[in-house]
mmCIF file of C-alpha atoms in Angstrom:
data_model
loop_
_atom_site.group_PDB
_atom_site.id
_atom_site.type_symbol
_atom_site.label_atom_id
_atom_site.label_comp_id
_atom_site.label_asym_id
_atom_site.label_seq_id
_atom_site.Cartn_x
_atom_site.Cartn_y
_atom_site.Cartn_z
ATOM 1 C CA ASN H 4 4.043 -16.313 0.231
ATOM 2 C CA GLY H 5 6.224 -13.260 0.087
ATOM 3 C CA LEU H 6 7.203 -10.141 2.008
ATOM 4 C CA ILE H 7 7.388 -6.452 1.102
ATOM 5 C CA ALA H 8 8.661 -4.679 4.209
ATOM 6 C CA GLY H 9 10.669 -1.739 5.498
ATOM 7 C CA ASN H 10 10.680 0.340 2.312
ATOM 8 C CA LYS H 11 10.727 4.137 2.229
ATOM 9 C CA ILE H 12 9.307 5.800 -0.869
ATOM 10 C CA SER H 13 8.967 9.560 -1.340
ATOM 11 C CA ASN H 14 8.555 12.410 -3.793
ATOM 12 C CA GLY H 15 7.450 10.537 -6.900
ATOM 13 C CA ALA H 16 7.505 12.488 -10.160
ATOM 14 C CA GLY H 17 4.667 12.652 -12.670
ATOM 15 C CA ASP H 18 1.829 10.238 -11.967
ATOM 16 C CA SER H 19 3.755 7.861 -9.719
ATOM 17 C CA GLY H 20 2.436 5.749 -6.882
ATOM 18 C CA GLY H 21 4.132 4.095 -3.967
ATOM 19 C CA ILE H 22 3.724 0.315 -3.772
ATOM 20 C CA VAL H 23 1.549 -1.561 -6.276
ATOM 21 C CA VAL H 24 0.821 -5.220 -5.485
ATOM 22 C CA ASP H 25 -1.054 -7.620 -7.754
ATOM 23 C CA ALA H 26 -0.522 -10.979 -6.066
ATOM 24 C CA ASP H 27 -1.473 -14.199 -7.850
ATOM 25 C CA ALA H 28 -1.041 -16.391 -4.750
ATOM 26 C CA ALA H 29 -2.281 -16.119 -1.158
ATOM 27 C CA GLY H 30 -0.128 -15.126 1.790
ATOM 28 C CA LEU H 31 1.772 -12.009 0.730
ATOM 29 C CA VAL H 32 2.680 -9.711 3.653
ATOM 30 C CA VAL H 33 3.085 -5.947 3.100
ATOM 31 C CA GLU H 34 4.248 -4.335 6.333
ATOM 32 C CA LYS H 35 6.086 -1.419 7.914
ATOM 33 C CA ASN H 36 6.516 0.581 4.703
ATOM 34 C CA ALA H 37 6.573 4.397 4.694
ATOM 35 C CA ILE H 38 5.298 6.277 1.653
ATOM 36 C CA LYS H 39 5.081 10.065 1.409
ATOM 37 C CA ALA H 40 4.423 12.736 -1.198
ATOM 38 C CA VAL H 41 3.549 10.407 -4.094
ATOM 39 C CA THR H 42 1.227 11.724 -6.802
ATOM 40 C CA ASP H 43 -0.886 8.559 -7.185
ATOM 41 C CA SER H 44 -2.183 6.131 -4.544
ATOM 42 C CA GLY H 45 0.319 5.350 -1.790
ATOM 43 C CA ILE H 46 -0.366 1.590 -1.657
ATOM 44 C CA THR H 47 -2.469 -0.389 -4.132
ATOM 45 C CA VAL H 48 -3.242 -4.024 -3.282
ATOM 46 C CA ASN H 49 -5.069 -6.651 -5.351
ATOM 47 C CA GLY H 50 -5.212 -10.387 -4.752
ATOM 48 C CA THR H 51 -6.351 -12.750 -2.038
ATOM 49 C CA ASP H 52 -5.328 -13.316 1.596
ATOM 50 C CA ILE H 53 -2.837 -10.439 1.672
ATOM 51 C CA VAL H 54 -1.698 -9.078 5.055
ATOM 52 C CA LEU H 55 -1.363 -5.277 5.067
ATOM 53 C CA ARG H 56 0.045 -4.217 8.432
ATOM 54 C CA GLY H 57 1.794 -1.215 9.998
ATOM 55 C CA ASN H 58 2.199 0.852 6.824
ATOM 56 C CA LYS H 59 2.183 4.665 6.807
ATOM 57 C CA VAL H 60 1.108 6.778 3.855
ATOM 58 C CA LYS H 61 1.351 10.577 4.032
ATOM 59 C CA ALA H 62 0.009 12.791 1.243
ATOM 60 C CA GLY H 63 -0.770 9.899 -1.092
ATOM 61 C CA GLY H 64 -2.920 10.756 -4.079
ATOM 62 C CA GLY H 65 -2.557 13.933 -6.082
ATOM 63 C CA ASP H 66 -5.948 13.666 -7.764
ATOM 64 C CA PRO H 67 -9.345 13.529 -6.007
ATOM 65 C CA GLY H 68 -9.818 9.942 -7.260
ATOM 66 C CA ASP H 69 -6.505 8.737 -5.800
ATOM 67 C CA HIS H 70 -6.327 7.330 -2.284
ATOM 68 C CA GLY H 71 -3.760 6.736 0.398
ATOM 69 C CA VAL H 72 -4.484 2.997 0.239
ATOM 70 C CA GLU H 73 -6.544 1.145 -2.390
ATOM 71 C CA ILE H 74 -7.570 -2.451 -1.667
ATOM 72 C CA SER H 75 -9.351 -4.961 -3.879
ATOM 73 C CA GLY H 76 -9.683 -8.731 -3.784
ATOM 74 C CA THR H 77 -10.805 -11.004 -0.958
ATOM 75 C CA ASN H 78 -9.935 -12.230 2.545
ATOM 76 C CA HIS H 79 -7.265 -9.628 3.366
ATOM 77 C CA VAL H 80 -6.029 -8.830 6.870
ATOM 78 C CA ILE H 81 -5.747 -5.060 7.320
ATOM 79 C CA GLU H 82 -4.390 -3.746 10.621
ATOM 80 C CA GLY H 83 -2.456 -0.845 12.082
ATOM 81 C CA ASN H 84 -2.073 1.188 8.870
ATOM 82 C CA SER H 85 -2.407 4.978 8.614
ATOM 83 C CA ALA H 86 -3.065 7.253 5.664
ATOM 84 C CA THR H 87 -3.194 11.068 5.860
ATOM 85 C CA ARG H 88 -3.235 13.912 3.334
#
């Protein structure tokens, strides 16, 4: 278990993203983070049983292949997040 919460990330230089999570155990919570104007994906999540809740990404992804939020793995709970360009 772990918690990543309440962070504010903005204006990354070069090819920088917001929050990158590669969890090797179940139960990580990523919530109420605000990411804006990053040049790569705003939030990237990989693992199992991760809770992604109440995060806001604005203008994430500088390239067409980048996304506001990228999710891979299994059994995640995703609720109340927003991502806009």
